[in-house]
Structure formats: C-alpha cells, structure tokens
N, CA and C atoms as an extended XYZ file, in Angstrom:
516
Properties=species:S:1:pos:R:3:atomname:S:1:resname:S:1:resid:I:1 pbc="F F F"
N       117.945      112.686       36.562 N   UNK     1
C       117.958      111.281       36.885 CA  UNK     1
C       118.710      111.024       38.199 C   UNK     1
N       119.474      111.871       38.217 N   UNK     2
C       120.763      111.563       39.692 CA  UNK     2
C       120.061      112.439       40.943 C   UNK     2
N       119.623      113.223       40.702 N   UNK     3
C       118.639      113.894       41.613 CA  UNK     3
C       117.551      113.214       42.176 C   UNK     3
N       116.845      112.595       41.118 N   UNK     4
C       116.093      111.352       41.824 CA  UNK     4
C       116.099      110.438       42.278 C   UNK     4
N       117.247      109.993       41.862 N   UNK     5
C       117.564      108.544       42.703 CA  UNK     5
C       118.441      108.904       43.678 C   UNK     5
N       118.920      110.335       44.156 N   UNK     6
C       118.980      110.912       45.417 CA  UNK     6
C       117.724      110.807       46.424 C   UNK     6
N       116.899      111.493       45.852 N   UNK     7
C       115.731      111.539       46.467 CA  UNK     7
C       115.240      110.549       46.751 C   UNK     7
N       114.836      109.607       46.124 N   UNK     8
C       114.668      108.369       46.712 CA  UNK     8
C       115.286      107.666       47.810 C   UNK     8
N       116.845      107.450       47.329 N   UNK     9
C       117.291      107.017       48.399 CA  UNK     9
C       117.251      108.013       49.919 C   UNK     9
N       117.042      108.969       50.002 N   UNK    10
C       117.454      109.671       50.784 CA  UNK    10
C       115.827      109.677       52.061 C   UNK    10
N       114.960      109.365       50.810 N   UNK    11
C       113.340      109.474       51.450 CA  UNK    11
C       113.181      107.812       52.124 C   UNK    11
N       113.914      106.686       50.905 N   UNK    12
C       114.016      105.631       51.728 CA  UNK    12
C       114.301      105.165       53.476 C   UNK    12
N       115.761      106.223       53.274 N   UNK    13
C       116.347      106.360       54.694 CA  UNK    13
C       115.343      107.271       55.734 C   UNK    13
N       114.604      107.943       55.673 N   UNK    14
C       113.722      108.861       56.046 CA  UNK    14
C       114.269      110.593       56.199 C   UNK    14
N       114.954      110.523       55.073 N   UNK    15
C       115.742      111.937       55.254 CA  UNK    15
C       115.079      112.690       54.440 C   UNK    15
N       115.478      113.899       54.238 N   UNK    16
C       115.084      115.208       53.228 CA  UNK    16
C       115.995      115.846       52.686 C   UNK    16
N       117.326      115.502       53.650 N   UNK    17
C       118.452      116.179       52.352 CA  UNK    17
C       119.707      115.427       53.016 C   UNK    17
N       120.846      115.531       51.977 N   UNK    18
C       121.969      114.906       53.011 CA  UNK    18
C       122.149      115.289       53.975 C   UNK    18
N       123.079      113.670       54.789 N   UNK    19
C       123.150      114.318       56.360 CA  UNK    19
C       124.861      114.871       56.051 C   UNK    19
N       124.786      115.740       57.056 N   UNK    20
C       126.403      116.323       57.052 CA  UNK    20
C       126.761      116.401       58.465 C   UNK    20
N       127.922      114.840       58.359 N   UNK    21
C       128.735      114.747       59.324 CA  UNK    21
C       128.893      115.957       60.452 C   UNK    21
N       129.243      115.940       61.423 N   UNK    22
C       129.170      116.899       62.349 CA  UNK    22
C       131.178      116.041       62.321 C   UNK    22
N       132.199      117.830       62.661 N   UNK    23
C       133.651      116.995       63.058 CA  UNK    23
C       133.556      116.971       64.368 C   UNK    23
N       134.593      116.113       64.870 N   UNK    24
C       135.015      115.420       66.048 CA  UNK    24
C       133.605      114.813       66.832 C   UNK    24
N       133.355      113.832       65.786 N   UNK    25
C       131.994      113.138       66.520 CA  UNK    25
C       132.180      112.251       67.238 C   UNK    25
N       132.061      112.038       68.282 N   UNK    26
C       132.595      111.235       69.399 CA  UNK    26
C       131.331      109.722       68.696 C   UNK    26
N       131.973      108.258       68.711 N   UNK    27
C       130.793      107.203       68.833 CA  UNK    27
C       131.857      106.516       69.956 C   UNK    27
N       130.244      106.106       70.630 N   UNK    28
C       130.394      105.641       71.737 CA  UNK    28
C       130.968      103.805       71.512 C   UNK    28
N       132.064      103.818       72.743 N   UNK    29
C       131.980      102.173       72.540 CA  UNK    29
C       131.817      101.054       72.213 C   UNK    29
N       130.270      101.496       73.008 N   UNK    30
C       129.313       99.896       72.964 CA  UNK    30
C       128.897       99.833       71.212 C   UNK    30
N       129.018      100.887       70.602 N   UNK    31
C       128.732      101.027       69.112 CA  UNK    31
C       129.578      100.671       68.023 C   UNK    31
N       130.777      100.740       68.873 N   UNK    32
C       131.870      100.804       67.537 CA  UNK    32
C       131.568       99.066       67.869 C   UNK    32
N       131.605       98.111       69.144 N   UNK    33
C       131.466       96.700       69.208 CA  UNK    33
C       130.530       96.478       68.525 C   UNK    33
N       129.344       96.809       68.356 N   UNK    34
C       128.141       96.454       67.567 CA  UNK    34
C       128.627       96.220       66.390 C   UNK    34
N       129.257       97.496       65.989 N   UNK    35
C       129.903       97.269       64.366 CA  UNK    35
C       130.472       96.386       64.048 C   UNK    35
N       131.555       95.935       64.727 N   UNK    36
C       131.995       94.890       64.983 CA  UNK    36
C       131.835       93.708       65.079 C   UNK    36
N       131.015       93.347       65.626 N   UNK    37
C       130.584       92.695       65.840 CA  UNK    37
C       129.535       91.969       64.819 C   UNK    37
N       129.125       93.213       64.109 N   UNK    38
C       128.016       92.942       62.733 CA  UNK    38
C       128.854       92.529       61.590 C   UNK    38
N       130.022       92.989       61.922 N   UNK    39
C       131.017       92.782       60.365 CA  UNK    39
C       132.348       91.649       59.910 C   UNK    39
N       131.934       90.932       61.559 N   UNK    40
C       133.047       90.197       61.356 CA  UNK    40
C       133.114       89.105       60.379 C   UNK    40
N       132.547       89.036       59.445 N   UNK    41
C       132.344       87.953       58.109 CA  UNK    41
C       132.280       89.017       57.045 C   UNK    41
N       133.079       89.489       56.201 N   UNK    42
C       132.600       90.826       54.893 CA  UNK    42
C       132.039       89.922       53.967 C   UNK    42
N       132.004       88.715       53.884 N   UNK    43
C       131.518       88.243       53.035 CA  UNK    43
C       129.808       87.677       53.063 C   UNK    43
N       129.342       87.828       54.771 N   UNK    44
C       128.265       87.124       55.126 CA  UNK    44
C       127.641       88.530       56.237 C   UNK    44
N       127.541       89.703       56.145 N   UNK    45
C       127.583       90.784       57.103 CA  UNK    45
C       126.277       90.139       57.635 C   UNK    45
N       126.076       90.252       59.108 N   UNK    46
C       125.138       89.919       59.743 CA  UNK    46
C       124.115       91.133       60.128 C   UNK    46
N       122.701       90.763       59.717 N   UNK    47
C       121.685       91.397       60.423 CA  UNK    47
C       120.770       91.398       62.069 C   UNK    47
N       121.595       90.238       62.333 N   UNK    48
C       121.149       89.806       63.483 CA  UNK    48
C       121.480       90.698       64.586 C   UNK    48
N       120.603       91.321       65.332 N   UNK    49
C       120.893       92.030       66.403 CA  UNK    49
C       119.601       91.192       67.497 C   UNK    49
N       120.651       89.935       67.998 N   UNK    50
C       119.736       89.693       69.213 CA  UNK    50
C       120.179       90.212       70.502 C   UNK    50
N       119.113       90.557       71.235 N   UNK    51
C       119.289       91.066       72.562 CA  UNK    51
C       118.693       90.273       73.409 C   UNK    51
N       119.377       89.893       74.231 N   UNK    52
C       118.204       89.042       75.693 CA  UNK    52
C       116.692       89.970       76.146 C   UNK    52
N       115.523       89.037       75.454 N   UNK    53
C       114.384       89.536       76.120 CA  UNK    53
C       113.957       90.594       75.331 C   UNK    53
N       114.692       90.961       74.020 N   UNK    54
C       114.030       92.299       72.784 CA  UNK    54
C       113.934       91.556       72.075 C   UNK    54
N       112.543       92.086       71.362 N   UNK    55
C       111.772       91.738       70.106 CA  UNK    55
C       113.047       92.443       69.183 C   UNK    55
N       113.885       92.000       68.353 N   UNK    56
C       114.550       92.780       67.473 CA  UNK    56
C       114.551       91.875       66.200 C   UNK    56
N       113.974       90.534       66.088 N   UNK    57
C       114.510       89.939       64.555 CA  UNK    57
C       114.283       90.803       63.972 C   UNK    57
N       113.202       91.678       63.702 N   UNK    58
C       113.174       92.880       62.071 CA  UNK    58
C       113.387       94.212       62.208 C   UNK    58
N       114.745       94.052       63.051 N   UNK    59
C       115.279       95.462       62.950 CA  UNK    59
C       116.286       95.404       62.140 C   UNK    59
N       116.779       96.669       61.607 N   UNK    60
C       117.742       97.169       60.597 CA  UNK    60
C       118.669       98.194       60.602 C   UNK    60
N       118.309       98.905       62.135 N   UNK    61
C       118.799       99.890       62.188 CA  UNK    61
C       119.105      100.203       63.541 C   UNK    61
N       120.637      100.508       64.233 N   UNK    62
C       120.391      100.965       65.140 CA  UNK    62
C       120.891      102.794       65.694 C   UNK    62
N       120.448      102.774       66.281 N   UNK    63
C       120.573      104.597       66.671 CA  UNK    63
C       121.235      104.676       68.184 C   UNK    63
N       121.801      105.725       68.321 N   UNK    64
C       122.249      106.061       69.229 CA  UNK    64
C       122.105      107.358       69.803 C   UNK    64
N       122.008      107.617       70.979 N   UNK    65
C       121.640      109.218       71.268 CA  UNK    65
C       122.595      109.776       72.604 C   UNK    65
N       123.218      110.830       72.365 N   UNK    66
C       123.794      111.125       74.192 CA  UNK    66
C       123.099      111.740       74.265 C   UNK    66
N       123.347      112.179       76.113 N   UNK    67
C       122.612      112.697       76.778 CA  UNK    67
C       122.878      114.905       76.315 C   UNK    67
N       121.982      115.511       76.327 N   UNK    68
C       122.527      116.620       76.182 CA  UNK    68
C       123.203      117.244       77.757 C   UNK    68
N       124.025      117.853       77.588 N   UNK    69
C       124.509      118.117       79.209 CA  UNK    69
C       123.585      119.991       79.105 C   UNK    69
N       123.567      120.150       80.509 N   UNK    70
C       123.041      121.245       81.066 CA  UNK    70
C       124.269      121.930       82.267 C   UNK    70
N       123.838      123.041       82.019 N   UNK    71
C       125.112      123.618       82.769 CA  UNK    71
C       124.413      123.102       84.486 C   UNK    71
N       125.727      123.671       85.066 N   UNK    72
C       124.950      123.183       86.764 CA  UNK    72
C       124.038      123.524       87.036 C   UNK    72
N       123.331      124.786       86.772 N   UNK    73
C       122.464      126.242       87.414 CA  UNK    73
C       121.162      125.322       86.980 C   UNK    73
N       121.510      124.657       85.495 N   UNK    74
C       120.130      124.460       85.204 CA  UNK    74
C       119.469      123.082       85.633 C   UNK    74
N       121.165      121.938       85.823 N   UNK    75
C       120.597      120.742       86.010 CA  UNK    75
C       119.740      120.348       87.174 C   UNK    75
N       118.803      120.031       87.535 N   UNK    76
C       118.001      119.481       88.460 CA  UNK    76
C       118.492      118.139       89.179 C   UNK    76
N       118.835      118.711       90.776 N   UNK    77
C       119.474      116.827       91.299 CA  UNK    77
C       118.861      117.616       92.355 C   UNK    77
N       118.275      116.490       92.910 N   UNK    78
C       117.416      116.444       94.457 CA  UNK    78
C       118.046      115.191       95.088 C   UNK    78
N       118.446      115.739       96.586 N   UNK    79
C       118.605      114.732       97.607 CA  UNK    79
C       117.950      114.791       98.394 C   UNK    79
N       117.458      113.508       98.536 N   UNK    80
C       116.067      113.445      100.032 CA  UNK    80
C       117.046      112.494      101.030 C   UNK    80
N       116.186      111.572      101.650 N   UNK    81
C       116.476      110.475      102.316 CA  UNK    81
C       116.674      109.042      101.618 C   UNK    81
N       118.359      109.087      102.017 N   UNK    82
C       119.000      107.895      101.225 CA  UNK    82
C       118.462      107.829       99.573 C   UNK    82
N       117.929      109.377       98.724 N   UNK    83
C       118.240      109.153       97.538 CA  UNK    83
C       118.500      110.404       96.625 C   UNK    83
N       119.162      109.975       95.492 N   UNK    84
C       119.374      111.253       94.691 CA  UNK    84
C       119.177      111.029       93.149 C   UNK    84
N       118.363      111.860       92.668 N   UNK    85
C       117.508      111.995       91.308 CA  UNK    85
C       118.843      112.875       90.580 C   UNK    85
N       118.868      112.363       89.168 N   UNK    86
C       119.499      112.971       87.994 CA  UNK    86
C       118.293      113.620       86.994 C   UNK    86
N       118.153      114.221       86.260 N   UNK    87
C       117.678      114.293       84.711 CA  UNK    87
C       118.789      114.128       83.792 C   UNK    87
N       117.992      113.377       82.651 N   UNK    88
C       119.165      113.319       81.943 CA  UNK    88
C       118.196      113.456       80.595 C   UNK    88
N       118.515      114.693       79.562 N   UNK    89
C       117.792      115.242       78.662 CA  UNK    89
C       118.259      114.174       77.438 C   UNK    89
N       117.487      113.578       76.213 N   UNK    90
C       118.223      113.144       75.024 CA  UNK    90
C       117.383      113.687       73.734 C   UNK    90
N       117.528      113.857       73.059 N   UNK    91
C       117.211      114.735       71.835 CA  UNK    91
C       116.845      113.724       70.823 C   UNK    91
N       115.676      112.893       70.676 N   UNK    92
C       115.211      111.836       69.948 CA  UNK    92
C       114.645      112.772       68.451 C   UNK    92
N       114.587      113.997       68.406 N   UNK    93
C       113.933      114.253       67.312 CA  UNK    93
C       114.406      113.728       65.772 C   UNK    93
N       115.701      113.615       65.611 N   UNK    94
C       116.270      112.941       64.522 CA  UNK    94
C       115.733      111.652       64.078 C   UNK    94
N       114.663      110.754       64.564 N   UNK    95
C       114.319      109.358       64.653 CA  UNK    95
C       113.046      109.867       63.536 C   UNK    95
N       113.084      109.222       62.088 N   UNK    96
C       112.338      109.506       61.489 CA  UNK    96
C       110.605      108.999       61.623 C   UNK    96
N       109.936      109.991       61.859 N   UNK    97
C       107.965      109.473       62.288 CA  UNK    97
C       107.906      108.389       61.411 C   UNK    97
N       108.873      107.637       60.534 N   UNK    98
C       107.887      106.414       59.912 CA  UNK    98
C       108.384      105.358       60.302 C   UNK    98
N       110.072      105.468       60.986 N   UNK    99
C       110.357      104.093       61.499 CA  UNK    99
C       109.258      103.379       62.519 C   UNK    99
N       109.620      102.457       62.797 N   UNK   100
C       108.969      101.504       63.948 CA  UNK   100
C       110.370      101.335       64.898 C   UNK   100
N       110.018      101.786       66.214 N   UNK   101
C       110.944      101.226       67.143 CA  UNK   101
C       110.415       99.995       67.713 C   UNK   101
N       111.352       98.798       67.767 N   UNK   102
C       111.492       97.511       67.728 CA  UNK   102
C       111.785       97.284       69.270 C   UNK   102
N       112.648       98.222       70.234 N   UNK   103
C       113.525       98.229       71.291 CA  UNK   103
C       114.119       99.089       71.426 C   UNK   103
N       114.519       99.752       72.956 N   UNK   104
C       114.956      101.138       72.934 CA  UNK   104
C       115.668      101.264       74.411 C   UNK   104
N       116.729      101.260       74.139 N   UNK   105
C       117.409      101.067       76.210 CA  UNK   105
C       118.165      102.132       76.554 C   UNK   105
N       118.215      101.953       77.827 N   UNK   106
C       118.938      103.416       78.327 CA  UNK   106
C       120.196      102.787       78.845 C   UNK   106
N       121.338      103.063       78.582 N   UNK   107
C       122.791      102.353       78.880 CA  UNK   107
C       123.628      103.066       79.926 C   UNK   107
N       123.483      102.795       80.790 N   UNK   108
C       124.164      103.622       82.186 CA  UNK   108
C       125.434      103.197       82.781 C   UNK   108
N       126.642      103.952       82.530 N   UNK   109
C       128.196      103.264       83.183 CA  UNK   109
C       127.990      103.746       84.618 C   UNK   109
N       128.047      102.789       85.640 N   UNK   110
C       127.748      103.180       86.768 CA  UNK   110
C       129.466      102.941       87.813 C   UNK   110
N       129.964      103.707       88.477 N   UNK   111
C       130.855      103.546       89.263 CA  UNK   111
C       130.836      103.559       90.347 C   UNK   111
N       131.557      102.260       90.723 N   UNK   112
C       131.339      101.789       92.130 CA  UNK   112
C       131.581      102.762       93.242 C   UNK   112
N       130.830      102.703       94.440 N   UNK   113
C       130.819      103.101       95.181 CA  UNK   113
C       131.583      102.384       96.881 C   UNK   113
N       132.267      103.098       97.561 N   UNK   114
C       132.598      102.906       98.681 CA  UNK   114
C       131.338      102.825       99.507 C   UNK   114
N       130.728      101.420       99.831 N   UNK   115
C       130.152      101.655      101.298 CA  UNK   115
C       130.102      101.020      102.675 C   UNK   115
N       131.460      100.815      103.014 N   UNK   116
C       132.021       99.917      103.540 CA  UNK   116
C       132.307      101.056      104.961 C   UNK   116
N       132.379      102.117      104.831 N   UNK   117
C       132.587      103.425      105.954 CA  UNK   117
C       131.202      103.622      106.687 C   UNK   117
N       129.835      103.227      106.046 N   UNK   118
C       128.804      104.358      105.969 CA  UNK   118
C       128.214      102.849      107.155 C   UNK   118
N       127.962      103.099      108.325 N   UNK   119
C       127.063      102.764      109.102 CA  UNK   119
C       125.776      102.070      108.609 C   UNK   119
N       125.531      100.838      108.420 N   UNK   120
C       123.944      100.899      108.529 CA  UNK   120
C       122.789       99.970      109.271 C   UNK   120
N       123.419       99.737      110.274 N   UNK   121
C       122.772       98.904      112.083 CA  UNK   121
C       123.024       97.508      111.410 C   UNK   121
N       121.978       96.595      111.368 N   UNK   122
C       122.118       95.450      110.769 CA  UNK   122
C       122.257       95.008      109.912 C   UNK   122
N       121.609       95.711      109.063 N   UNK   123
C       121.460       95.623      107.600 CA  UNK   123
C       122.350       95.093      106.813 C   UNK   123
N       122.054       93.497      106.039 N   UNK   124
C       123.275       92.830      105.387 CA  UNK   124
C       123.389       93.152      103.976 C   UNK   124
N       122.302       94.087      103.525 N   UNK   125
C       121.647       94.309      101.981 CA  UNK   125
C       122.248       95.925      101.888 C   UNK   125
N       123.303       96.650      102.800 N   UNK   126
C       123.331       98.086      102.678 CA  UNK   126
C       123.958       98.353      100.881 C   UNK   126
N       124.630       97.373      100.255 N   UNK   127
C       125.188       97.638       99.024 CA  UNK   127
C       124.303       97.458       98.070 C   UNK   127
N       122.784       97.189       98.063 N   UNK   128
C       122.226       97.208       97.386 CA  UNK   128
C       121.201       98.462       96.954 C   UNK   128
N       121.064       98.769       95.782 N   UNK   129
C       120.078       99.973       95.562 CA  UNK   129
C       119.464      100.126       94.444 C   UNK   129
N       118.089      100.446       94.929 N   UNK   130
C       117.108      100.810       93.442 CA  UNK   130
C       117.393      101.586       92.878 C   UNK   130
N       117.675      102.177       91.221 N   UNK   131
C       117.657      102.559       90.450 CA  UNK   131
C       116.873      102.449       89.571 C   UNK   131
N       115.586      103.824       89.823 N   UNK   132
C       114.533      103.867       88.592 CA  UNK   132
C       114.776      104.767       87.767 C   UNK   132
N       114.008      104.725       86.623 N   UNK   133
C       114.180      105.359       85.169 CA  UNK   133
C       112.604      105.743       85.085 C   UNK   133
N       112.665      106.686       84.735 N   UNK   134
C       111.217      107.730       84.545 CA  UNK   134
C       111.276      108.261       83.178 C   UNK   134
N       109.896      108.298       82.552 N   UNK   135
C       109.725      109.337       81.373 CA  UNK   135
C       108.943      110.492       82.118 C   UNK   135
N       109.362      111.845       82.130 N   UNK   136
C       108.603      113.179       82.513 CA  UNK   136
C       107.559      113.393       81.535 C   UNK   136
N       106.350      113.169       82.035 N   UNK   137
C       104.823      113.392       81.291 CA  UNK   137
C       105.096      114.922       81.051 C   UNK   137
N       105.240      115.300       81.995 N   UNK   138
C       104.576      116.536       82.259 CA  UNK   138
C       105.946      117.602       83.067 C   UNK   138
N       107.068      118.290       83.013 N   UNK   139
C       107.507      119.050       83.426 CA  UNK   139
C       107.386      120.048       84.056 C   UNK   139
N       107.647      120.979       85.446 N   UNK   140
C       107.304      121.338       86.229 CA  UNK   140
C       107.146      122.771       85.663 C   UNK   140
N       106.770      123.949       85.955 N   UNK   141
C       106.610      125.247       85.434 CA  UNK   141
C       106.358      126.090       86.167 C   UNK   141
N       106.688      127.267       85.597 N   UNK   142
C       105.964      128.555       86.662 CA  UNK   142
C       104.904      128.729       86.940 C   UNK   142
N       103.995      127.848       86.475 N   UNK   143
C       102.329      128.302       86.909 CA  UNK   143
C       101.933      126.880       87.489 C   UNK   143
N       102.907      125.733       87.351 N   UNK   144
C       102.817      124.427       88.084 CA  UNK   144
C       103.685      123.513       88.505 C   UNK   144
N       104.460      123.399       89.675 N   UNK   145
C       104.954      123.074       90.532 CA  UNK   145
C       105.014      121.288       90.419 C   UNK   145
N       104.097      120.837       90.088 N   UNK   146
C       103.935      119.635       90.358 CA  UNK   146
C       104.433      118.657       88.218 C   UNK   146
N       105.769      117.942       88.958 N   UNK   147
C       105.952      117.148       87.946 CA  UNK   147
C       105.406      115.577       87.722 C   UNK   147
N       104.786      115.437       86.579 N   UNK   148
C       104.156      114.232       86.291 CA  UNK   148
C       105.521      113.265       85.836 C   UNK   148
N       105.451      112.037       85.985 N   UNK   149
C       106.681      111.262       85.623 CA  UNK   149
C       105.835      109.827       85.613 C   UNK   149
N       106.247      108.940       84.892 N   UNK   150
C       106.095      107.446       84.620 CA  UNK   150
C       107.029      106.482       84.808 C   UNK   150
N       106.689      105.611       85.257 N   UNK   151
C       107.990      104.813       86.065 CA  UNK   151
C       108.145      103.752       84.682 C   UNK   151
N       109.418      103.828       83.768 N   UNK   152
C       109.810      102.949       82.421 CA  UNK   152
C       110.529      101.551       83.176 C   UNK   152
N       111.102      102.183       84.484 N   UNK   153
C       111.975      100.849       84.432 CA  UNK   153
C       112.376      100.678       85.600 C   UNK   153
N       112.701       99.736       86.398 N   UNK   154
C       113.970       99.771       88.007 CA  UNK   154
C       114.733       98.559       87.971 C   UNK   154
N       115.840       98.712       88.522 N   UNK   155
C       116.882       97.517       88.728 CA  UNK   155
C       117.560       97.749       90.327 C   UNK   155
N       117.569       96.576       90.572 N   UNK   156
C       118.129       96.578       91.721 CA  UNK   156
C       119.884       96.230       91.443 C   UNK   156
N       120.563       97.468       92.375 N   UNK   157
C       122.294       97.260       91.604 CA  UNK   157
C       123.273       97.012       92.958 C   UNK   157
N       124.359       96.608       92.510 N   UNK   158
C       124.746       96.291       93.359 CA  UNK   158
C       126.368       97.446       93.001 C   UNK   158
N       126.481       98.601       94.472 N   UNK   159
C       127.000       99.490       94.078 CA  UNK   159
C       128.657       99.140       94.222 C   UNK   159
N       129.022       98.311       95.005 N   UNK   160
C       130.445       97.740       95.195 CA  UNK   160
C       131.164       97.644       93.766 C   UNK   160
N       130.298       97.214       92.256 N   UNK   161
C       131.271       96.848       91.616 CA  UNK   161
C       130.842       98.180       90.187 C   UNK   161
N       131.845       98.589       89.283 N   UNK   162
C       131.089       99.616       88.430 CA  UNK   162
C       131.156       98.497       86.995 C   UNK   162
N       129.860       99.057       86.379 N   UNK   163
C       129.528       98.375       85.385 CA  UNK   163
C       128.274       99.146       84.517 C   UNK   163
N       127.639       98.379       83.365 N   UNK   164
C       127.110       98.982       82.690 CA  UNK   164
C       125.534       98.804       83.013 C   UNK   164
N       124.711       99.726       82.983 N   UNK   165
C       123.525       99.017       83.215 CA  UNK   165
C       122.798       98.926       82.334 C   UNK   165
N       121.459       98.071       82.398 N   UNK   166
C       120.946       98.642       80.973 CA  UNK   166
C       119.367       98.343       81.352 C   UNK   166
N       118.611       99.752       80.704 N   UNK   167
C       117.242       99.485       81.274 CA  UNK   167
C       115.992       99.692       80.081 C   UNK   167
N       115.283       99.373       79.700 N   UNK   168
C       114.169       99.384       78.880 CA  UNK   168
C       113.310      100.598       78.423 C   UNK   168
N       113.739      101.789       77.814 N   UNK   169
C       112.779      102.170       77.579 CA  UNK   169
C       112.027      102.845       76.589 C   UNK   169
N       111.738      101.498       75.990 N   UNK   170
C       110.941      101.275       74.403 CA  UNK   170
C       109.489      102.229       74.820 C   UNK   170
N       109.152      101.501       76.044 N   UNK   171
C       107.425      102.772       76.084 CA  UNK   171
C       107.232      104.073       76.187 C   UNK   171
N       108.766      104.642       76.054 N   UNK   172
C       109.059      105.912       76.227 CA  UNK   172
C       108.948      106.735       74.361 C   UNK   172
C-alpha cells in the first residue's frame, strides 16, 4: 500500500524513484526570493507567479538550471570585430517529457564595464551593446565546420551599470 502511493506520488511529480539531494547544493538567489516571496502568508501560500509579458497563470512549478562549466581548452569564445561570443552549456534533461513549459528565461548577472578610456570618434551611443542569445541547431564537428544557431533573443544593454538581464528562451 505504501509502495504505491509512493509510486504514485512520485509518477505524479514525473519521477521514477526518489530524488536524492545532491550535498552542498548551491540555490541560486533569485530562487531563494521566489520562495519568498511565494510564502510570505503560511496561511494563504501563493501560486501566483506573474512575470511581465509570460503566459504563467497555470504554472506550478518552477525549475532552475546552471550553466555546466567547461574547462578553458574546451570552452569556445571567439573575438571578431567589436564582439565576443560565450557558450554556455545547461543540462535540461531532468525536465520531465510530460510537463508543459509555460516560460523559460535565461538570467544573466552582467558587470559593468569601463568605457570611458576606449576611443570611439563621435559616437554618443559607444556604451551601448547588443547582446544575443542563440539555441545551437546544429554543433560544429570534425566532418563539419559549419555551426547552425537560431537567434532566441537580443537586448540592447547598457554596459556602464552591472545588473541582471533577462532574456526569453521558451522556443528553445
């Protein structure tokens, strides 16, 4: 009987067996505020997770993912002219195939930059800069050179001050 109403609950959640804590699990910030933020009534706990501009009234759940880090050798950063590309790997497989994602953002702490030294003729807009967000279709390989990528998102930032960014990408 206790086995099953394990199972159940556990298939409810979209699991297959208990989860087991991982120690020294780092949660991020902006998460522990969420919590917070969800709990400040114990008597009335709120479901409401509105976001400016996300479909979220019938969500229930939120997730969080870091980035996996790569040693230097392997990480990929290209500098061209006036720009420089990151990858940044995240490991979504834990997201069970039956949820529905509702909304899905990429949360970027960005630190300000000095550009008050750097020359740039007239230009009254030099502190400003695009920042796009790509999903990789297609990854580059030994038998093909050429990476496919989809443009999820861009913001125009303003690098003088550091702050959080936050960009869209549910179509990912």
């Amino acid at each position: 009987m206790i086995r099953a109403f394990e199972s159940s609950l556990l298939n409810t959640f979209g699991l297959n067996e208990r989860p087991r804590p991982r120690k020294n699990l780092v949660i991020p910030p902006y998460m522990l505020e969420l919590y917070h933020s969800q709990t400040k009534d114990p008597e009335n706990p709120s479901v409401n997770f509105n976001f400016a501009g996300k479909s979220t009234s019938t969500a229930n759940t939120v997730r969080s993912f870091h980035h996996e880090e790569e040693s230097e050798a392997e990480q990929p950063v290209w500098e061209g002219d006036n720009e420089i590309n990151r990858r940044l790997l995240f490991n979504t497989s834990a997201v069970p195939s039956v949820e529905l994602i509702k909304a899905a953002e990429l949360r970027l702490f960005r630190e300000q930059i000095d550009v008050d030294h750097v020359q740039y003729g007239a230009s009254t807009d030099h502190h400003l800069y695009r920042v796009n967000v790509y999903e990789v279709m297609r990854p580059n390989s030994r038998t093909n050179s050429d990476t496919i990528t989809r443009l999820l998102d861009t913001k125009l930032v303003d690098v003088r001050n550091s702050s959080w960014e936050s960009f869209d990408v549910r179509s990912a």
